[in-house]
PDB file of C-alpha atoms and ligand atoms in Angstrom:
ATOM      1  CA  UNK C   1      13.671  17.815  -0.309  1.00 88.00           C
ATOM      2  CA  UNK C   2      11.029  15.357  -2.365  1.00 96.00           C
ATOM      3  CA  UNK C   3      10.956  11.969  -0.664  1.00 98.00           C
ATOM      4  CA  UNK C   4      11.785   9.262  -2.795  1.00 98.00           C
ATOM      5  CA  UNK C   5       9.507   6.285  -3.294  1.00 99.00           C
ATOM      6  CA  UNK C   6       8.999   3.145  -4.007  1.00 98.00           C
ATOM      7  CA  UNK C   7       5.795   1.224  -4.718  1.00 98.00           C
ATOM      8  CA  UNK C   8       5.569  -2.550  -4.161  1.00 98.00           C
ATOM      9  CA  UNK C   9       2.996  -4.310  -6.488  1.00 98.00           C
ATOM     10  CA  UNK C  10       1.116  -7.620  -7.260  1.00 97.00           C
ATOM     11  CA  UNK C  11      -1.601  -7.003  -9.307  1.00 95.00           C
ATOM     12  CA  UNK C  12      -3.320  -4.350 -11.478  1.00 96.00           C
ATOM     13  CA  UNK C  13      -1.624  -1.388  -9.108  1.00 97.00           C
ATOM     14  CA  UNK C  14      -4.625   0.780  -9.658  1.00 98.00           C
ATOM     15  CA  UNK C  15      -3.544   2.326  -5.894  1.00 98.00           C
ATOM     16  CA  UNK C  16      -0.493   2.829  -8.096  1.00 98.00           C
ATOM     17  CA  UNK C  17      -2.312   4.672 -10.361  1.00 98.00           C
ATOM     18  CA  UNK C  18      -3.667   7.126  -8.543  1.00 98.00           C
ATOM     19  CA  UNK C  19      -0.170   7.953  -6.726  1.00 98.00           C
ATOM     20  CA  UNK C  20       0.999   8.611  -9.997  1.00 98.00           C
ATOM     21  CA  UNK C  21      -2.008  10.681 -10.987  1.00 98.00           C
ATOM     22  CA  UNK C  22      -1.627  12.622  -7.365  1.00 98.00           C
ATOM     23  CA  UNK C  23       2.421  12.573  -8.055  1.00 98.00           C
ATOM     24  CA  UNK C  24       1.823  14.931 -11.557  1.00 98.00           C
ATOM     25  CA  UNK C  25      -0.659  17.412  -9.548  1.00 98.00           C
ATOM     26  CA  UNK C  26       2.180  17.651  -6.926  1.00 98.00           C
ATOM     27  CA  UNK C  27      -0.081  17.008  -4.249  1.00 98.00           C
ATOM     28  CA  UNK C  28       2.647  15.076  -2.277  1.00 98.00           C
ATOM     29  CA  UNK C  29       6.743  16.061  -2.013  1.00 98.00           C
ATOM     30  CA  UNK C  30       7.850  12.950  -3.145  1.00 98.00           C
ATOM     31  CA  UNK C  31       8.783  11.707  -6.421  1.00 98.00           C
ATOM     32  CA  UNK C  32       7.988   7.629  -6.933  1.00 98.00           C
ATOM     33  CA  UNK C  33      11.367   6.374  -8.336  1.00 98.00           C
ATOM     34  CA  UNK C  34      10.332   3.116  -8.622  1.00 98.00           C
ATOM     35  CA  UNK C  35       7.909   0.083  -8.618  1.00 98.00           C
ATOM     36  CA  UNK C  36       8.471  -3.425  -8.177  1.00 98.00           C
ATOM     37  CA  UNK C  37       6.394  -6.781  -8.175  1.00 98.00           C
ATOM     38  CA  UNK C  38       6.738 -10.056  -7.586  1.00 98.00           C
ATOM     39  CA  UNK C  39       4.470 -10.872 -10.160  1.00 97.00           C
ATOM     40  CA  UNK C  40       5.535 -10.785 -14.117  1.00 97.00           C
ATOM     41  CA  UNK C  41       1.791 -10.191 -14.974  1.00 97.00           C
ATOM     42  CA  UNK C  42       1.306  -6.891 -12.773  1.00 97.00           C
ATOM     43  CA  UNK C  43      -0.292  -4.421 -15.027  1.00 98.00           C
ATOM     44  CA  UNK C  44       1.570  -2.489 -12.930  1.00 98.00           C
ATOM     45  CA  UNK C  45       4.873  -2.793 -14.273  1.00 98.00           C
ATOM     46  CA  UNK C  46       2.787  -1.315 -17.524  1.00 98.00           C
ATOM     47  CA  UNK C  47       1.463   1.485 -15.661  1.00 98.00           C
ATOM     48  CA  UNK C  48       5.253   2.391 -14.142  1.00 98.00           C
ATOM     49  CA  UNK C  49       6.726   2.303 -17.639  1.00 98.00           C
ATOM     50  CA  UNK C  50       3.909   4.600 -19.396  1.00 98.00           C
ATOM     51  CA  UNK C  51       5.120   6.924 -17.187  1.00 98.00           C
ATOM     52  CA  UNK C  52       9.153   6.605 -17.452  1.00 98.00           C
ATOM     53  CA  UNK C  53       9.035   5.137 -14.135  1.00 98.00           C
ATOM     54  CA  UNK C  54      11.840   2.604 -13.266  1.00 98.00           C
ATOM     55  CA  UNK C  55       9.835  -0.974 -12.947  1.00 98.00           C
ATOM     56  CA  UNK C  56      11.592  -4.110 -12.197  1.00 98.00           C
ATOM     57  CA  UNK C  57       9.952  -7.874 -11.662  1.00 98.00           C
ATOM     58  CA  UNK C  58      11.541  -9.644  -8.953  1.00 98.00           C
ATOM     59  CA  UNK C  59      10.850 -13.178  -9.503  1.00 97.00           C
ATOM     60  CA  UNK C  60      10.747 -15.323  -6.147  1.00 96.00           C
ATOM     61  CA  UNK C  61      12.069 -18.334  -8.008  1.00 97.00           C
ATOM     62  CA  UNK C  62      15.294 -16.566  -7.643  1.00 97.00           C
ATOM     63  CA  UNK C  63      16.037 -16.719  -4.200  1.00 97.00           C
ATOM     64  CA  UNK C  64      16.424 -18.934  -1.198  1.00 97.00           C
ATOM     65  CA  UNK C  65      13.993 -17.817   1.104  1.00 97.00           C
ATOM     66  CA  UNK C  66      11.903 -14.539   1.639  1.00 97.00           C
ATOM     67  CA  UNK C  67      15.155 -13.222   3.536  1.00 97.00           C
ATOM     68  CA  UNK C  68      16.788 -13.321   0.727  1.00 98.00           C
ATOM     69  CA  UNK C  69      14.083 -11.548  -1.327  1.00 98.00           C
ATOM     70  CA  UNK C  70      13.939  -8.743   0.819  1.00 98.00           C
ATOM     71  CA  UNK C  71      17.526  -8.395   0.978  1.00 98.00           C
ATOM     72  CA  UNK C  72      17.373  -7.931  -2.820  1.00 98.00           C
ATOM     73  CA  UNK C  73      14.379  -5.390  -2.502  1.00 98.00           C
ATOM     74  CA  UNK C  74      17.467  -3.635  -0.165  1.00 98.00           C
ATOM     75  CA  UNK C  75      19.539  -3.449  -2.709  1.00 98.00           C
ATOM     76  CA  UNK C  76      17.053  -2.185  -4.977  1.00 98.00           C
ATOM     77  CA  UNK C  77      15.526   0.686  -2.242  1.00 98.00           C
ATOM     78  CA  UNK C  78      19.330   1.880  -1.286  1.00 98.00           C
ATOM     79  CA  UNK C  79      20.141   2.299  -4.896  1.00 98.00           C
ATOM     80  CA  UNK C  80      17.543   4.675  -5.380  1.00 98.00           C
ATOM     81  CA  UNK C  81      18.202   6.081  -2.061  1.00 98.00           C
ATOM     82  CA  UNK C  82      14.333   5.281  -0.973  1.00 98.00           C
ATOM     83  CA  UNK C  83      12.598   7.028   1.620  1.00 98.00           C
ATOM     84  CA  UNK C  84       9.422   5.262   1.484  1.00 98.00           C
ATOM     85  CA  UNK C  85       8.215   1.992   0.764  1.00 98.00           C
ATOM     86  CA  UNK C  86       4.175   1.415  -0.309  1.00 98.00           C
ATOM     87  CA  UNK C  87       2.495  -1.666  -0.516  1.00 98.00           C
ATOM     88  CA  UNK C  88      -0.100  -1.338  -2.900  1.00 98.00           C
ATOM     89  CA  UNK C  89      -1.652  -4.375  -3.614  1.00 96.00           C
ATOM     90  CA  UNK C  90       1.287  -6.171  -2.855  1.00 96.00           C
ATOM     91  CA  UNK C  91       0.926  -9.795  -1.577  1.00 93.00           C
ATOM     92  CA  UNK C  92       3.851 -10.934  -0.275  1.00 93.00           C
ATOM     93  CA  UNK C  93       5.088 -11.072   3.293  1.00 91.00           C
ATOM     94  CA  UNK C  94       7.441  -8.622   4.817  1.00 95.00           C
ATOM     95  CA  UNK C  95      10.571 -10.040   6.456  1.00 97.00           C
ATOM     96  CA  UNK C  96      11.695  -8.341   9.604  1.00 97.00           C
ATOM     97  CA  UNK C  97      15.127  -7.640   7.682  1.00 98.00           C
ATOM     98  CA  UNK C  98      12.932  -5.365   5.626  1.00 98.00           C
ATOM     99  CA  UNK C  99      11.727  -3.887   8.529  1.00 98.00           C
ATOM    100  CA  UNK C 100      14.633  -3.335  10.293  1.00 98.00           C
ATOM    101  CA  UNK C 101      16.515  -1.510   7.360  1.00 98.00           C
ATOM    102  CA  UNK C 102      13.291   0.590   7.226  1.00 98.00           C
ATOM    103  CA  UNK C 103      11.635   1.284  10.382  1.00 97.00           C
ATOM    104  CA  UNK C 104       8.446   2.893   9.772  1.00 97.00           C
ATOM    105  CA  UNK C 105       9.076   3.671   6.828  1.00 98.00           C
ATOM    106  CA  UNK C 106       7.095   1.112   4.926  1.00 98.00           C
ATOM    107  CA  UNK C 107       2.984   1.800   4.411  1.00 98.00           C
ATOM    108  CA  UNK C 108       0.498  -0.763   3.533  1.00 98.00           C
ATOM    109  CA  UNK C 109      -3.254   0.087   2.000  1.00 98.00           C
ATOM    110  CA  UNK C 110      -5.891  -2.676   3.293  1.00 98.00           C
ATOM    111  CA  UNK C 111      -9.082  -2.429   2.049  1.00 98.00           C
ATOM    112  CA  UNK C 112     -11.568  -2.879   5.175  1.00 98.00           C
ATOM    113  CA  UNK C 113     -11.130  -0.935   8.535  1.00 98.00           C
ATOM    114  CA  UNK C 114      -8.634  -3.086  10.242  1.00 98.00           C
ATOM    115  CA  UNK C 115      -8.569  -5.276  12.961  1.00 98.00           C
ATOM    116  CA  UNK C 116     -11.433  -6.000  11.270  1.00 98.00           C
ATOM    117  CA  UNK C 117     -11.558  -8.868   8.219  1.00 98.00           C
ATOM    118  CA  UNK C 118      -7.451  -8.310   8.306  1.00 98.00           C
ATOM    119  CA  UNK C 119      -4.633 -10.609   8.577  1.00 95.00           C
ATOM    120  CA  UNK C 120      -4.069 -13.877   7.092  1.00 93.00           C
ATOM    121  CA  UNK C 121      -6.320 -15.063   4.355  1.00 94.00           C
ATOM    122  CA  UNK C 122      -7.812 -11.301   3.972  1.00 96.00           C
ATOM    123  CA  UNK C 123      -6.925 -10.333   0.933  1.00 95.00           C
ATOM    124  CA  UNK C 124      -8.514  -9.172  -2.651  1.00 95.00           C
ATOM    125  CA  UNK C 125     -12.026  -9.583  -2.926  1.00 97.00           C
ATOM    126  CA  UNK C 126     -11.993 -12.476   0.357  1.00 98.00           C
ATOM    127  CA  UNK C 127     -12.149  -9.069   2.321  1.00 98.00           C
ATOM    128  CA  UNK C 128     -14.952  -7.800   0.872  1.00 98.00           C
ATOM    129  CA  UNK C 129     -16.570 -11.286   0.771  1.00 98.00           C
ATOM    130  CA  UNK C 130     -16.493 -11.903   4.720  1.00 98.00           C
ATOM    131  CA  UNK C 131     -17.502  -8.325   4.827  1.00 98.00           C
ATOM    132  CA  UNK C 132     -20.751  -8.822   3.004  1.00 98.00           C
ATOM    133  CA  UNK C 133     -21.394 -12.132   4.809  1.00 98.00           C
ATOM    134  CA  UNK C 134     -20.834 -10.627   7.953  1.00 98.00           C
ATOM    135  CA  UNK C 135     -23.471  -7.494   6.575  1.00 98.00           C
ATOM    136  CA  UNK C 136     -21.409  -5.120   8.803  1.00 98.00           C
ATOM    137  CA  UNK C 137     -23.339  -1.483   7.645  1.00 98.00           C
ATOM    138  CA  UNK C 138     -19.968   0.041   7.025  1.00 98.00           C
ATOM    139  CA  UNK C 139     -16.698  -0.965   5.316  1.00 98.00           C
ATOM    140  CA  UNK C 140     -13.676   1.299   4.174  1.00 98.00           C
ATOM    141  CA  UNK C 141     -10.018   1.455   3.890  1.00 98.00           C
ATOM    142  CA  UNK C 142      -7.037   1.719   6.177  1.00 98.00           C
ATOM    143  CA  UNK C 143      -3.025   2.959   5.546  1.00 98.00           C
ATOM    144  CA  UNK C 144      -1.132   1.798   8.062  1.00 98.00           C
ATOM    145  CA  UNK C 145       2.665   1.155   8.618  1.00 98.00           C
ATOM    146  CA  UNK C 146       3.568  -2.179   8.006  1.00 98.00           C
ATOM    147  CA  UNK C 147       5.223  -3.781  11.430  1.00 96.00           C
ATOM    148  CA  UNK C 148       6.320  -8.197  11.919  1.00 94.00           C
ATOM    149  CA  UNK C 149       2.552  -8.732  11.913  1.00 94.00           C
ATOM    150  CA  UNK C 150      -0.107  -8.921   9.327  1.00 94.00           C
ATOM    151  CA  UNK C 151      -2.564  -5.695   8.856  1.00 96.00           C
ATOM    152  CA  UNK C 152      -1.538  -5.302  12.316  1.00 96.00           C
ATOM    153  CA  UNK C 153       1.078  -2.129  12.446  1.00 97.00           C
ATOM    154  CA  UNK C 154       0.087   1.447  13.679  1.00 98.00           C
ATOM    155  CA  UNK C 155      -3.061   2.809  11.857  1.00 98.00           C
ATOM    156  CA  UNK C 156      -2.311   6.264   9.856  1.00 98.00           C
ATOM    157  CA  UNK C 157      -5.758   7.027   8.345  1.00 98.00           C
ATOM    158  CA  UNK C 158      -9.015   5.305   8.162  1.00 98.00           C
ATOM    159  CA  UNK C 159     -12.107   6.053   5.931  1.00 98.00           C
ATOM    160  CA  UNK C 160     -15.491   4.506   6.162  1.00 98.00           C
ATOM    161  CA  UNK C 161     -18.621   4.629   3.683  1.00 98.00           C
ATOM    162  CA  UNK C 162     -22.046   2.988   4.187  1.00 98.00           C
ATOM    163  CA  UNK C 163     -22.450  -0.174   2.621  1.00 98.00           C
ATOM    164  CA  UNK C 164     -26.254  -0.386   0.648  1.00 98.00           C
ATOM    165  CA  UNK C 165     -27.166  -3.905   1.816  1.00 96.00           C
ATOM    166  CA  UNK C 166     -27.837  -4.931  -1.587  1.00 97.00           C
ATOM    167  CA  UNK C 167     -24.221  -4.100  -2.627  1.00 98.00           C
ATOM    168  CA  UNK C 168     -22.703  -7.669  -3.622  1.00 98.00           C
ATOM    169  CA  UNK C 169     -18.961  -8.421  -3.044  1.00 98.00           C
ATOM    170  CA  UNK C 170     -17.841  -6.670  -6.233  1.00 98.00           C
ATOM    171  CA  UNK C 171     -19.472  -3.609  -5.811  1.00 98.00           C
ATOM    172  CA  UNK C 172     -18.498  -3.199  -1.980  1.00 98.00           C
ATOM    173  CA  UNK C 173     -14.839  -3.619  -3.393  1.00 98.00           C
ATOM    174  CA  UNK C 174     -15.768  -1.221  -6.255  1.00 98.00           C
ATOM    175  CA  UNK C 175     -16.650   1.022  -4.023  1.00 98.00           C
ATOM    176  CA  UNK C 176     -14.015   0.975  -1.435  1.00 98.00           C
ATOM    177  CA  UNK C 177     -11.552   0.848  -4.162  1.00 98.00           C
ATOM    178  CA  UNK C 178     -12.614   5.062  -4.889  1.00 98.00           C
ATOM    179  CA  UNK C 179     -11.648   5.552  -1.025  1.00 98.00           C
ATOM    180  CA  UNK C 180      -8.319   3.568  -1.485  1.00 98.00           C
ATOM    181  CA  UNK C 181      -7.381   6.219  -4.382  1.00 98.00           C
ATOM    182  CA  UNK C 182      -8.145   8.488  -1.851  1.00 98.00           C
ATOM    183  CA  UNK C 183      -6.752   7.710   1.531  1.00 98.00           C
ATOM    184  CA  UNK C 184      -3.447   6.115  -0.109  1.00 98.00           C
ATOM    185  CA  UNK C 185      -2.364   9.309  -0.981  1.00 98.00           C
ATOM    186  CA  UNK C 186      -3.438  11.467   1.548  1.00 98.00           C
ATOM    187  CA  UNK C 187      -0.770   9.195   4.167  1.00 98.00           C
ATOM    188  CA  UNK C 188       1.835   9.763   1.368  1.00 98.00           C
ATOM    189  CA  UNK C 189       1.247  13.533   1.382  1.00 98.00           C
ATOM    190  CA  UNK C 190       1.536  13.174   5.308  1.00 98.00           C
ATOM    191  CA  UNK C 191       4.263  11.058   5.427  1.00 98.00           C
ATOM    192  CA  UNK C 192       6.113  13.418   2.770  1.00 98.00           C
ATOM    193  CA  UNK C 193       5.372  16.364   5.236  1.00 98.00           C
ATOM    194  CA  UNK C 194       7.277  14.634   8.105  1.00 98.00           C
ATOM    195  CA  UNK C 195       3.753  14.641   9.818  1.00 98.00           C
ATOM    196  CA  UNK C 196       3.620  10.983  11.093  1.00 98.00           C
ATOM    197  CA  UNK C 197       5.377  10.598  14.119  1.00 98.00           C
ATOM    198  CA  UNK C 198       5.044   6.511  15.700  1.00 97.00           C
ATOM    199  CA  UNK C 199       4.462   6.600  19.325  1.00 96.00           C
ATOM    200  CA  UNK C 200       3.792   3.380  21.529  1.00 96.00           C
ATOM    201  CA  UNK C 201       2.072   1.871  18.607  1.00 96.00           C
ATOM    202  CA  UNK C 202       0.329   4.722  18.028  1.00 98.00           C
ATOM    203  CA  UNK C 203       0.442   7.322  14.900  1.00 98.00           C
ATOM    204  CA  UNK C 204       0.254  10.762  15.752  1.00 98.00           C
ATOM    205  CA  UNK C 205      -0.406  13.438  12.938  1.00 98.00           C
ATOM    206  CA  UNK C 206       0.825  16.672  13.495  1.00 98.00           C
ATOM    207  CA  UNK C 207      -0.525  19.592  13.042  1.00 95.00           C
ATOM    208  CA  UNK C 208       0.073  21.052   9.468  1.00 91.00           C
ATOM    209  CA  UNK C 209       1.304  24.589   9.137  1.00 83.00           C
TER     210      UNK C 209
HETATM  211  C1  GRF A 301      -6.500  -3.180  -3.211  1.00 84.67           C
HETATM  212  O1  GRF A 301      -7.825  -3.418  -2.810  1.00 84.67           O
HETATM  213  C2  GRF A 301      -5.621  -3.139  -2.001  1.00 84.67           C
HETATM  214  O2  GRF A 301      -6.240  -2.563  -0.872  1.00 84.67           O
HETATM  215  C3  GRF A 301      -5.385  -4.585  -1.757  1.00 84.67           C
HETATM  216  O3  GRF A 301      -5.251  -5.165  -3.025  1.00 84.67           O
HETATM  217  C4  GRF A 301      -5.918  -4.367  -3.963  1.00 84.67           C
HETATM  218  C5  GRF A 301      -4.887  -3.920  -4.956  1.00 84.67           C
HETATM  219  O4  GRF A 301      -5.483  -3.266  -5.962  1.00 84.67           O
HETATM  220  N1  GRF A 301      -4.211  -4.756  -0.945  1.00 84.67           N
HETATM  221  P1  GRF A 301      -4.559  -2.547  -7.057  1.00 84.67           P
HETATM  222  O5  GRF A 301      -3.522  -3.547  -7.516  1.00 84.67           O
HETATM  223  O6  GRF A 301      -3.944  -1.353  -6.407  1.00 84.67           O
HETATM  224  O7  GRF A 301      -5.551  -2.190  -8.136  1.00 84.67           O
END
């Protein structure tokens, strides 16, 4: 049976993009029913709606308190009888009544190789900002299940590149942008496999048959 998911956005959802892209090849059992954001200006909600993809804008004005947010988000997931929950790009903080209607069952994509340049304040190009001050001589991309912290649930997959030391902020992010498009996928193709399995904080991957 095709998983059913549901993409969180807050910006250009280019991650977005290429599950949609991976979605028409079938290279994952799941079928994205729908995308939301918390932002009206998400060229994401385009990118849902070219393709016939259900995209609402939750605005935050709405609502009390994040609680209340994420119990709308709730709503939202149970009506389409979601399986899966990405964040892709999507800023906003993830209440523990979130996570206890979905227990890992909600995936983030951070762009670095977490613990590293993760948590609060990394976001966008910041990450690849402290990564190039820091001149670490790798950077990459993590999926990882999203748990009370920030960037700081079980890691699913990880994938580094070389960074050329003359590579400025923008490119490093241009360039681990390619793996994102990548690796984001690949952990929804697992995930849709029922290959992840959560153990002491750990993420096992089984073996594929
Ligand atoms: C990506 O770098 C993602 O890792 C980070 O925010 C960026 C979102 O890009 N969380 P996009 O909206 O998917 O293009």
């Amino acid at each position: 049976m095709a998983k059913k998911i549901a993409v969180l956005i807050s910006g250009g959802g280019t991650n977005l993009q290429s599950l949609i892209d991976r979605q028409k090849e079938r290279y994952f059992n799941g079928s994205i029913e729908l995308v939301v954001s918390n932002n009206a200006g998400s060229y994401g909600l385009e990118r849902a709606r070219q393709n016939q993809i259900e995209s609402v804008y939750l605005d935050r004005k709405l609502f009390a308190d994040n609680t209340e947010y994420d119990t709308a988000l709730i709503r939202l997931f149970q009506k389409h009888d979601i399986d899966l929950i990405v964040l892709a790009g999507y800023l906003r903080y993830i209440t523990p009544t979130l996570l206890a209607a979905y227990p890992d069952r909600v995936i983030n994509i951070h762009p670095s190789l977490l613990p590293a340049f993760g948590g609060k304040n990394f976001y966008g190009l910041k990450v690849h900002q402290a990564v190039y001050q820091r001149g670490t001589r790798v950077s990459g991309a993590t999926v990882h299940f999203v748990d009370s912290g920030q960037d700081t649930g079980p890691i699913i997959l990880q994938k580094a590149i070389p960074l050329d030391q003359d590579w400025q902020p923008e490119e490093i992010q241009r360039q681990v942008l390619k793996v994102e498009h990548e690796l984001l996928p690949e952990a929804v193709r697992l995930f849709c496999e029922d290959l992840l399995v959560v153990e002491q904080g750990r993420v096992r991957i089984l073996a594929e048959h």
